[in-house]
Coordinates of C-alpha atoms in Angstrom, one line a residue:
X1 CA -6.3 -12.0 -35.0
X2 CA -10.0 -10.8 -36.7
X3 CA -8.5 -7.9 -37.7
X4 CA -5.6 -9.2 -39.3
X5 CA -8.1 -11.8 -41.2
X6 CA -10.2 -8.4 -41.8
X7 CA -7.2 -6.4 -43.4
X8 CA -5.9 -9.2 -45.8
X9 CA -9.2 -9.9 -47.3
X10 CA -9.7 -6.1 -47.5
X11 CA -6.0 -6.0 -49.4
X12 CA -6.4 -9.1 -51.1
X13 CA -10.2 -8.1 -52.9
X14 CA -9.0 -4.8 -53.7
X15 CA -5.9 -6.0 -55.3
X16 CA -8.2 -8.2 -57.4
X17 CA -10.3 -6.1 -58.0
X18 CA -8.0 -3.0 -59.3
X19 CA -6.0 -5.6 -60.9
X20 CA -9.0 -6.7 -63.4
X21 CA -8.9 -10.2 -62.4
X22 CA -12.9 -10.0 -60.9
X23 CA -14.6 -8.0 -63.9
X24 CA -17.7 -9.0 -62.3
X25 CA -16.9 -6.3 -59.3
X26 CA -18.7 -3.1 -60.1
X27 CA -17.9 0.1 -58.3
X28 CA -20.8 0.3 -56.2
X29 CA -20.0 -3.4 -55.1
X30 CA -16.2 -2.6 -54.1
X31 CA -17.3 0.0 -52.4
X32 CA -19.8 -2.0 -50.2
X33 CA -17.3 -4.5 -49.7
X34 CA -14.3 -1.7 -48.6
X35 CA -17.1 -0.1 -46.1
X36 CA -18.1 -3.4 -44.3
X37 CA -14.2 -4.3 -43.7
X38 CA -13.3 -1.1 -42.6
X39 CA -16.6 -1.3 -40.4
X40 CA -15.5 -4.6 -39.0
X41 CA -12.1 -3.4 -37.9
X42 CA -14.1 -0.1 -36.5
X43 CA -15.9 -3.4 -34.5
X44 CA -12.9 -4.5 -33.3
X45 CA -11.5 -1.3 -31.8
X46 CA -14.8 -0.8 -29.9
X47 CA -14.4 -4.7 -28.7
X48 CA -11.5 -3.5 -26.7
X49 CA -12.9 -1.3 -25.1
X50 CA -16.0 -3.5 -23.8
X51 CA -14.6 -6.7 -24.1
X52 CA -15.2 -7.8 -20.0
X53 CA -19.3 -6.4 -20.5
X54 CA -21.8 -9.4 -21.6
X55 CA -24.0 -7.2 -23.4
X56 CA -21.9 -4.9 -25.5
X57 CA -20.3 -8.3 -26.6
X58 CA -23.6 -9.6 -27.6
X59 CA -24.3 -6.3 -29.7
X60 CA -20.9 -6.7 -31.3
X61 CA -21.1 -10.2 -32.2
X62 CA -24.4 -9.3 -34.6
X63 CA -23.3 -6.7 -35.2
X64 CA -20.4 -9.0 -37.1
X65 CA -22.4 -11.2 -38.3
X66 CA -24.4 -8.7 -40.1
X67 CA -21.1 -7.0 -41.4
X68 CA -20.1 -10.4 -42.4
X69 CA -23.3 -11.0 -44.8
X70 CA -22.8 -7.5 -46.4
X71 CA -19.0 -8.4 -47.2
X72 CA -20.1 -12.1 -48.4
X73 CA -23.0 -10.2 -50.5
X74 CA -20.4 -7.4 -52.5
X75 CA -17.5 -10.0 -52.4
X76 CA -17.1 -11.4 -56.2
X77 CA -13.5 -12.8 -55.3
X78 CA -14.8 -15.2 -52.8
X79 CA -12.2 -14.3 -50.2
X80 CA -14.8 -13.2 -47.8
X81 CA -16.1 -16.2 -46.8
X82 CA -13.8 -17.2 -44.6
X83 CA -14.5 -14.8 -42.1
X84 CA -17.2 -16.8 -41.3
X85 CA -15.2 -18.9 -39.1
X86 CA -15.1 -16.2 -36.6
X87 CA -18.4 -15.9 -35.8
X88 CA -18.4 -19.3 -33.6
X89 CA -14.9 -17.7 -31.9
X90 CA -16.5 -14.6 -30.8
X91 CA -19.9 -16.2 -29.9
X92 CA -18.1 -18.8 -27.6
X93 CA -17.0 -15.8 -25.3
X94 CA -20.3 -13.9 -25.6
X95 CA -22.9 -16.2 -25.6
X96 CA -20.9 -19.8 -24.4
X97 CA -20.1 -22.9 -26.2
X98 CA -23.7 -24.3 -26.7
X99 CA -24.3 -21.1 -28.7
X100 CA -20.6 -21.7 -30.4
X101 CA -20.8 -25.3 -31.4
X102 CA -25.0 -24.2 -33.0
X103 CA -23.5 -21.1 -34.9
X104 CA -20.6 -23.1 -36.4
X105 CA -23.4 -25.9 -37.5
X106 CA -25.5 -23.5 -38.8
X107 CA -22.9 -22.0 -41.0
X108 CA -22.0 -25.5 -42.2
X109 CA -25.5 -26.2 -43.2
X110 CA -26.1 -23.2 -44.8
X111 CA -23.0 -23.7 -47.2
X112 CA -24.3 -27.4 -47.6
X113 CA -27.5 -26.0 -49.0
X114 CA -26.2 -23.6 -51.2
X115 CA -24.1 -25.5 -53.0
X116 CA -26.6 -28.2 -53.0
X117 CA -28.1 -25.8 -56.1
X118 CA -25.5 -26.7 -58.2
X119 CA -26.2 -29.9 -60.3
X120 CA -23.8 -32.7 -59.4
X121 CA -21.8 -30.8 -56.8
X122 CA -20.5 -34.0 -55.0
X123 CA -18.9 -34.8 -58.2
X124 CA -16.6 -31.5 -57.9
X125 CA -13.6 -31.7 -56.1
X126 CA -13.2 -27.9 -55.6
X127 CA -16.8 -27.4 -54.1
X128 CA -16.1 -30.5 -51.9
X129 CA -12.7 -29.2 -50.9
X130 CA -14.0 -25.6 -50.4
X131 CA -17.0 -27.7 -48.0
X132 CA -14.2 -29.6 -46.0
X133 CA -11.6 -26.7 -45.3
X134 CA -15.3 -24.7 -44.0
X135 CA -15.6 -27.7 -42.0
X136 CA -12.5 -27.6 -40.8
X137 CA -12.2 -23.8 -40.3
X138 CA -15.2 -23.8 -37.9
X139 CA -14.0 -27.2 -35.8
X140 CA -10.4 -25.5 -35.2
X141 CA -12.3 -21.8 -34.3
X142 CA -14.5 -23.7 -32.2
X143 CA -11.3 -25.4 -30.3
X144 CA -9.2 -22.6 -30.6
X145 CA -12.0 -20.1 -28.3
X146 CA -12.8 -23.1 -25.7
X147 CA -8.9 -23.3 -25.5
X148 CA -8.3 -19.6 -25.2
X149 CA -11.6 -19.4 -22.6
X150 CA -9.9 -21.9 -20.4
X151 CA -6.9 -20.3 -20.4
X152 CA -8.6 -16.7 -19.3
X153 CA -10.6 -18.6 -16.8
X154 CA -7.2 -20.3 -15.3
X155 CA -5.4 -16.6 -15.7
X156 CA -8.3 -15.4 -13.2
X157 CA -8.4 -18.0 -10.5
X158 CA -4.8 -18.0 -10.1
X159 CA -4.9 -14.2 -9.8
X160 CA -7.4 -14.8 -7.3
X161 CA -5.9 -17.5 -5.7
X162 CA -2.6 -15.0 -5.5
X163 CA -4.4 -12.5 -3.7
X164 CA -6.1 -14.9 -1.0
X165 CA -2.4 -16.2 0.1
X166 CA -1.5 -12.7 0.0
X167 CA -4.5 -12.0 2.2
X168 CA -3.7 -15.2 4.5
X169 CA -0.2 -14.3 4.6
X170 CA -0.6 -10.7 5.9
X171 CA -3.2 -12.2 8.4
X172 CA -0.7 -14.9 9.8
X173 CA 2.2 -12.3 9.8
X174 CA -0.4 -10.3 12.4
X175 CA -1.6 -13.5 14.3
X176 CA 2.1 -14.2 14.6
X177 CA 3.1 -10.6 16.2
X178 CA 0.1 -10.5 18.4
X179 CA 0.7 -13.7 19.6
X180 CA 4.7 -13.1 20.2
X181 CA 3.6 -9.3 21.7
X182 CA 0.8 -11.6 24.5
X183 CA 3.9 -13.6 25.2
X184 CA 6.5 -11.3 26.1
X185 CA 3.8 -9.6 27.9
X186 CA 3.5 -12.7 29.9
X187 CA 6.7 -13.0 30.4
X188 CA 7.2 -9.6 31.8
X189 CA 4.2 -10.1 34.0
X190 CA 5.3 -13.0 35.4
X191 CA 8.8 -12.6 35.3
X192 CA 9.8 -8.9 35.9
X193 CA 6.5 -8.6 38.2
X194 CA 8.2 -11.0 40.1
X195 CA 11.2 -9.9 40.7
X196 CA 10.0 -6.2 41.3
X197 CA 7.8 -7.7 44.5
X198 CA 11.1 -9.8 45.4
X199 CA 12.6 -6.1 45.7
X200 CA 9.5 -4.4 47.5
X201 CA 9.2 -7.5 50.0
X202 CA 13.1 -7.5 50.6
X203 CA 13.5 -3.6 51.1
X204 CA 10.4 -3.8 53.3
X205 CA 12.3 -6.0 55.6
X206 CA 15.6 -4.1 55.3
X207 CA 13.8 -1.2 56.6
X208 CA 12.3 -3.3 59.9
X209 CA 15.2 -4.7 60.6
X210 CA 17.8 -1.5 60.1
X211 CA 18.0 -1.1 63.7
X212 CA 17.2 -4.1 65.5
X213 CA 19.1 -6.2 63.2
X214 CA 21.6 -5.3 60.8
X215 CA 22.8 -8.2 59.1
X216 CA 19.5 -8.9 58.0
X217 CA 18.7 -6.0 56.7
X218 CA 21.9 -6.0 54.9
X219 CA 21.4 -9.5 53.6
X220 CA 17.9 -8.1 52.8
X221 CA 19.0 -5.4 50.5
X222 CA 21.4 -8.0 49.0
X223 CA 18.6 -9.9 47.7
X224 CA 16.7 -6.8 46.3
X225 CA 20.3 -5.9 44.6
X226 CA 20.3 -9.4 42.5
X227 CA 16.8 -9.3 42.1
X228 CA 17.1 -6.2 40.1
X229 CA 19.8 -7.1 38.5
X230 CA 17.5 -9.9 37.1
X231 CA 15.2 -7.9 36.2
X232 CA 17.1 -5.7 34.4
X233 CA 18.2 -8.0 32.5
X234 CA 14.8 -9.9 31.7
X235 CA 13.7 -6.4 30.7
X236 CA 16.7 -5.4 28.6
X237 CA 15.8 -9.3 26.5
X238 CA 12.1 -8.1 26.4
X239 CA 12.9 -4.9 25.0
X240 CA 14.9 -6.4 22.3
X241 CA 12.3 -8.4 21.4
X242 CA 10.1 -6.0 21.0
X243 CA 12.0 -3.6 18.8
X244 CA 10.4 -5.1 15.5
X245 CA 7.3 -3.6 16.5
X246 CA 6.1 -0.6 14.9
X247 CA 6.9 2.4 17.2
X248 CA 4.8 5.2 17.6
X249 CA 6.0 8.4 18.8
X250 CA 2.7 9.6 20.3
X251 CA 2.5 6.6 22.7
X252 CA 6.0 6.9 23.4
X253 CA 6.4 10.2 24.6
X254 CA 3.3 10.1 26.4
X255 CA 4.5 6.8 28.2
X256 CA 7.5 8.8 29.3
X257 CA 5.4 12.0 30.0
X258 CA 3.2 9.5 32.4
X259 CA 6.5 8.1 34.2
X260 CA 7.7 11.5 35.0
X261 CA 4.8 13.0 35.8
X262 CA 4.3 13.6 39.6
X263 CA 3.2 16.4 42.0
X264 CA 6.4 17.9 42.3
X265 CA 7.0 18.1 38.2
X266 CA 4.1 18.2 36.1
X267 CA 4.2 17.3 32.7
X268 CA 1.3 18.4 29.9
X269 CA 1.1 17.6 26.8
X270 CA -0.5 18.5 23.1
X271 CA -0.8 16.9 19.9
X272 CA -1.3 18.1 16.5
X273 CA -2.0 15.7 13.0
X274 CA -0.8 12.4 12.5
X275 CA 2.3 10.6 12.5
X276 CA 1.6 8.3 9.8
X277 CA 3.5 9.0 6.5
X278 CA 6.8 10.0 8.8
X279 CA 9.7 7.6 8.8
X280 CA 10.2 5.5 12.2
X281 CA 13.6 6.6 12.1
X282 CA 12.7 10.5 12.9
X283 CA 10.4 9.6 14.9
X284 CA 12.8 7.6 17.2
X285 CA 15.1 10.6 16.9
X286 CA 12.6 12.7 18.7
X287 CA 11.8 10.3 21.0
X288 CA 15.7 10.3 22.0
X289 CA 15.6 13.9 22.6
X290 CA 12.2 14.5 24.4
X291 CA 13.9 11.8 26.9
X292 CA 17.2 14.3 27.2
X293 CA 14.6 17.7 27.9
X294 CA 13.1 15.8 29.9
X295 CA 15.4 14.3 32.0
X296 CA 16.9 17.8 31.6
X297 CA 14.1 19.7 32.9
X298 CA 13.6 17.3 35.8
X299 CA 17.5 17.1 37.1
X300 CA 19.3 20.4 35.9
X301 CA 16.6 22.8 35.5
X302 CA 14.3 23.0 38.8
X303 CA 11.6 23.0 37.1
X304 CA 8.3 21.8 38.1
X305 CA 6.1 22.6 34.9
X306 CA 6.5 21.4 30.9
X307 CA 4.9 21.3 28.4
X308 CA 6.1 19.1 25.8
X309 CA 3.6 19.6 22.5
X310 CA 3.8 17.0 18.9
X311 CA 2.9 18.4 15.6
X312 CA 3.0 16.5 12.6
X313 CA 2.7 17.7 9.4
X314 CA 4.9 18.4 6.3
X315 CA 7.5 17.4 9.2
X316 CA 7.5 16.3 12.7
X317 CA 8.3 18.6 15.2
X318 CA 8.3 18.4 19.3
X319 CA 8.5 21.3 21.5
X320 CA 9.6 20.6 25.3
X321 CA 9.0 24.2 27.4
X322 CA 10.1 24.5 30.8
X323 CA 9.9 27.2 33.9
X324 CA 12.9 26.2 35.3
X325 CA 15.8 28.3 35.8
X326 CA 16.8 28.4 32.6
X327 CA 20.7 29.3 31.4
X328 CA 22.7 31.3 29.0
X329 CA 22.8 29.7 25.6
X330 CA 26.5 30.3 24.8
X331 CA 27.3 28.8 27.7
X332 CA 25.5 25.6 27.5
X333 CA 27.4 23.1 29.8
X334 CA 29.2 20.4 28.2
X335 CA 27.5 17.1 29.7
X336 CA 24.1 18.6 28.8
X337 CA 23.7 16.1 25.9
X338 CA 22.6 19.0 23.7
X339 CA 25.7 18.3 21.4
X340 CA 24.4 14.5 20.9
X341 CA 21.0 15.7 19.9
X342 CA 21.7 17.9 17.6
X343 CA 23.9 15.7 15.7
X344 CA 20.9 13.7 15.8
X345 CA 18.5 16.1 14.0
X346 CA 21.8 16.5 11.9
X347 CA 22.1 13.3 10.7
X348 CA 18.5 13.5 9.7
X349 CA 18.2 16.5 8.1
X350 CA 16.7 18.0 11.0
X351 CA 17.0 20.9 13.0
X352 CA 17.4 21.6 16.9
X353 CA 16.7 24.9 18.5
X354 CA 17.2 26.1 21.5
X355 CA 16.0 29.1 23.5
X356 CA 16.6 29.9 27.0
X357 CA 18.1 32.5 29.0
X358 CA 18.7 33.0 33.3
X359 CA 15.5 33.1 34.7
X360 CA 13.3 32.5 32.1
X361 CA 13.3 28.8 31.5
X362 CA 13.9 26.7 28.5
X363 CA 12.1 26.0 25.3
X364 CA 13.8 22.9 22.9
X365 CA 12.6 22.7 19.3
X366 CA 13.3 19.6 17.1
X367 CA 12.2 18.8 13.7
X368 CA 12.9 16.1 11.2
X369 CA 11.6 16.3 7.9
X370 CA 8.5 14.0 6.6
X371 CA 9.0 10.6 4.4
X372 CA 9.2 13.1 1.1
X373 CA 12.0 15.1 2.6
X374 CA 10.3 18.0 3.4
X375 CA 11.1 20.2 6.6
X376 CA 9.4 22.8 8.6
X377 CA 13.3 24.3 9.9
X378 CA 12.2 27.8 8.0
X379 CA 9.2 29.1 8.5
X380 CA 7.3 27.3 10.8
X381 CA 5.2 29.4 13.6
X382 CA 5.1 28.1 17.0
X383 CA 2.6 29.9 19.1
X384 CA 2.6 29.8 22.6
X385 CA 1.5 32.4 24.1
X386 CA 2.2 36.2 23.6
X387 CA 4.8 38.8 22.4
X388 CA 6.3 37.3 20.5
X389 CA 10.4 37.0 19.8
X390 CA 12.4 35.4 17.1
X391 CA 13.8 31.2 17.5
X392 CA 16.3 30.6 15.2
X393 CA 15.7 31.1 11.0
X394 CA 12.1 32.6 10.5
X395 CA 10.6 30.5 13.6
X396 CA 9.1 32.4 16.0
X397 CA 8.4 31.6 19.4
X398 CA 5.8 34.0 22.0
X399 CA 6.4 33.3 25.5
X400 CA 3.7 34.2 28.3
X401 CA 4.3 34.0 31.9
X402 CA 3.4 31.7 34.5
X403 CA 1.3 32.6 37.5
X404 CA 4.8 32.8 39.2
X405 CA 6.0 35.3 36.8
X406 CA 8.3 33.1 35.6
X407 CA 7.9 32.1 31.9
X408 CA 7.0 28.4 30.9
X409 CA 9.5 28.5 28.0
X410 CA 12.2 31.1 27.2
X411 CA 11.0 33.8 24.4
X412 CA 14.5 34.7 23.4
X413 CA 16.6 34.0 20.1
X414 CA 17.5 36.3 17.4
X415 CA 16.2 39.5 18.2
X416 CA 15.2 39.0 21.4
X417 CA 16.5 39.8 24.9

């Protein structure tokens, strides 16, 4: 709004004075008058830039008002004067309304006096009407900021007011899961706990009564039959309740490492980076296939070691190595559920590898690309051990050898045995 007010005074006193219709304008004069205008718009640009820091506004506002006095002083149109009225709008926002309301009086009073000088001024309509659209001018600026204050003032406590529901909504969302999660933890405590001593107390009696009694002891393992059927069944409803929580692949797999783990099939395992950034569905996808290896490893391939290692980077990858017996790639066995996972990675954009041979155990490689799309398929280096020999495109994979000779993961692909 000032400058707009600035630029059609500016326009309007050059016209005039151009035009010849202000002969009292000298050159010097309408030069003074042209360099405090353009100085007052200069004003403006820098308010823009400052306008939320108390003091530069302070600095601006004299700085207007003395702008404003050199425009008044070289104006001999008289179209100047009513930029006056925006010296109580801008000190209402620098300096408060106090400040405002005394500026706009002040202004008032001094065109009162001057125009006092003139003999018999209340007699003259023009000076009285020039006095009462001043008057006017400074009421409506002085309205016009507190107006435009409150509005600003409103504009930031409902922004504020936005971001505390915001805030409160995110924390009752989380109150609301953690209370749900303490639930159905409850409810697995008390319920599949339950049922799962039902089924230790009821096998323990089958097994003291196999030979003295055997209709107890088949009523007995009766019972622990429909017990577990119950607690399937709570667990499947649990599960499915839980499946809205965020999953993380790290505390998955290591879940499932610790179930399997036993003295008969140890299980170790490494983790590289951080999952976060990586879409939950890849992540589930390689949670899927670390339970096939494993299960794998544990029924088909005799072995008793793996290694099953996380790396997370531009992509997710997970490595399961075995020292079972390992088999012949081509001739991969059709219920191995190899076919499933890849389709898996497929589906994902991912890639499955696998390297095994007779003998020399099995090493599975799955990646899925990050939450940008990119993979690791080409490229990546997998180190575990020494000499090493190509797995699949540009992947290379070193197999050492257990204590046993036998290696923990197979070392061959293209190029190698």
């Amino acid at each position: 709004m000032a400058s707009v007010l600035y630029s059609a005074v500016l326009v309007t006193g050059v016209y005039y004075a151009l035009a010849g219709l202000s002969p009292a304008w000298s050159a010097a004069g309408l030069a003074g008058f042209v360099a405090a205008l353009v100085a007052l718009l200069g004003v403006e640009q820098v308010a823009r830039r400052h306008e939320a820091d108390r003091r530069w506004a302070i600095g601006l506002l004299i700085a207007r008002m003395a702008l404003l006095e050199v425009v008044a002083a070289t104006d001999q149109a008289g179209f100047g004067r009513v930029l006056y009225v925006l010296v109580p709008f801008f000190a209402y926002f620098s300096l408060g309304r106090r400040w405002s309301i005394g500026l706009a009086g002040a202004y008032l009073t001094a065109a009162v006096v001057r125009v006092s000088f003139t003999p018999s001024w209340w007699t003259d309509s023009e000076i009285v009407s020039d006095l009462l659209m001043f008057f006017i001018g400074m009421v409506l600026s002085v309205v016009t900021a507190a107006v435009a204050d409150q509005q600003q003032r409103s504009r930031l406590r409902a922004e504020r007011l936005v971001g505390e529901l915001q805030t409160s909504q995110r924390r009752v969302a989380e109150l609301s899961a953690a209370t749900e999660r303490n639930r159905l933890a409850r409810d697995i405590h008390d319920s599949v706990g339950h049922h799962l001593t039902v089924i230790s107390v009821q096998l323990a009696k089958a097994e003291a009564f196999r030979q003295r009694e055997p209709g107890v002891a088949d009523r007995a393992v009766g019972d622990a039959r429909r017990a577990t059927g119950r607690a399937l069944q709570e667990v499947r409803d649990s599960v499915g309740a839980l499946r809205a929580a965020s999953f993380s692949l790290t505390t998955a797999v290591a879940a499932l490492a610790e179930g399997l783990d036993d003295t008969g099939f140890r299980i170790s395992l490494e983790l590289g980076g951080s999952e976060a950034g990586h879409h939950p569905g890849g992540l589930e996808a390689l949670y899927r296939v670390a339970q096939e290896a494993l299960t794998n490893a544990r029924r088909h391939a005799g072995a008793d070691r793996v290694r099953v290692t996380l790396r997370f980077g531009e992509a997710a990858t997970l490595e399961v190595a075995d020292n079972g017996r390992g088999f012949a790639v081509g001739e991969m066995a059709a219920g191995s559920g190899v076919p499933g996972m890849r389709e898996r990675m497929a589906a994902l954009g991912g890639t499955l590898l696998i390297d095994s041979a007779p003998g020399l155990g099995t090493r599975l490689t799955a990646s899925v690309p990050g939450a940008d799309g990119l993979g690791v398929g080409r490229g990546a280096q997998v180190a575990a051990g020494d000499g090493g020999r190509g797995l699949g495109e540009g992947a290379q994979v070193a197999a050492g050898a257990d204590a046993g000779g036998r290696g923990l993961g197979a070392g061959r692909g293209r190029g190698g045995r």
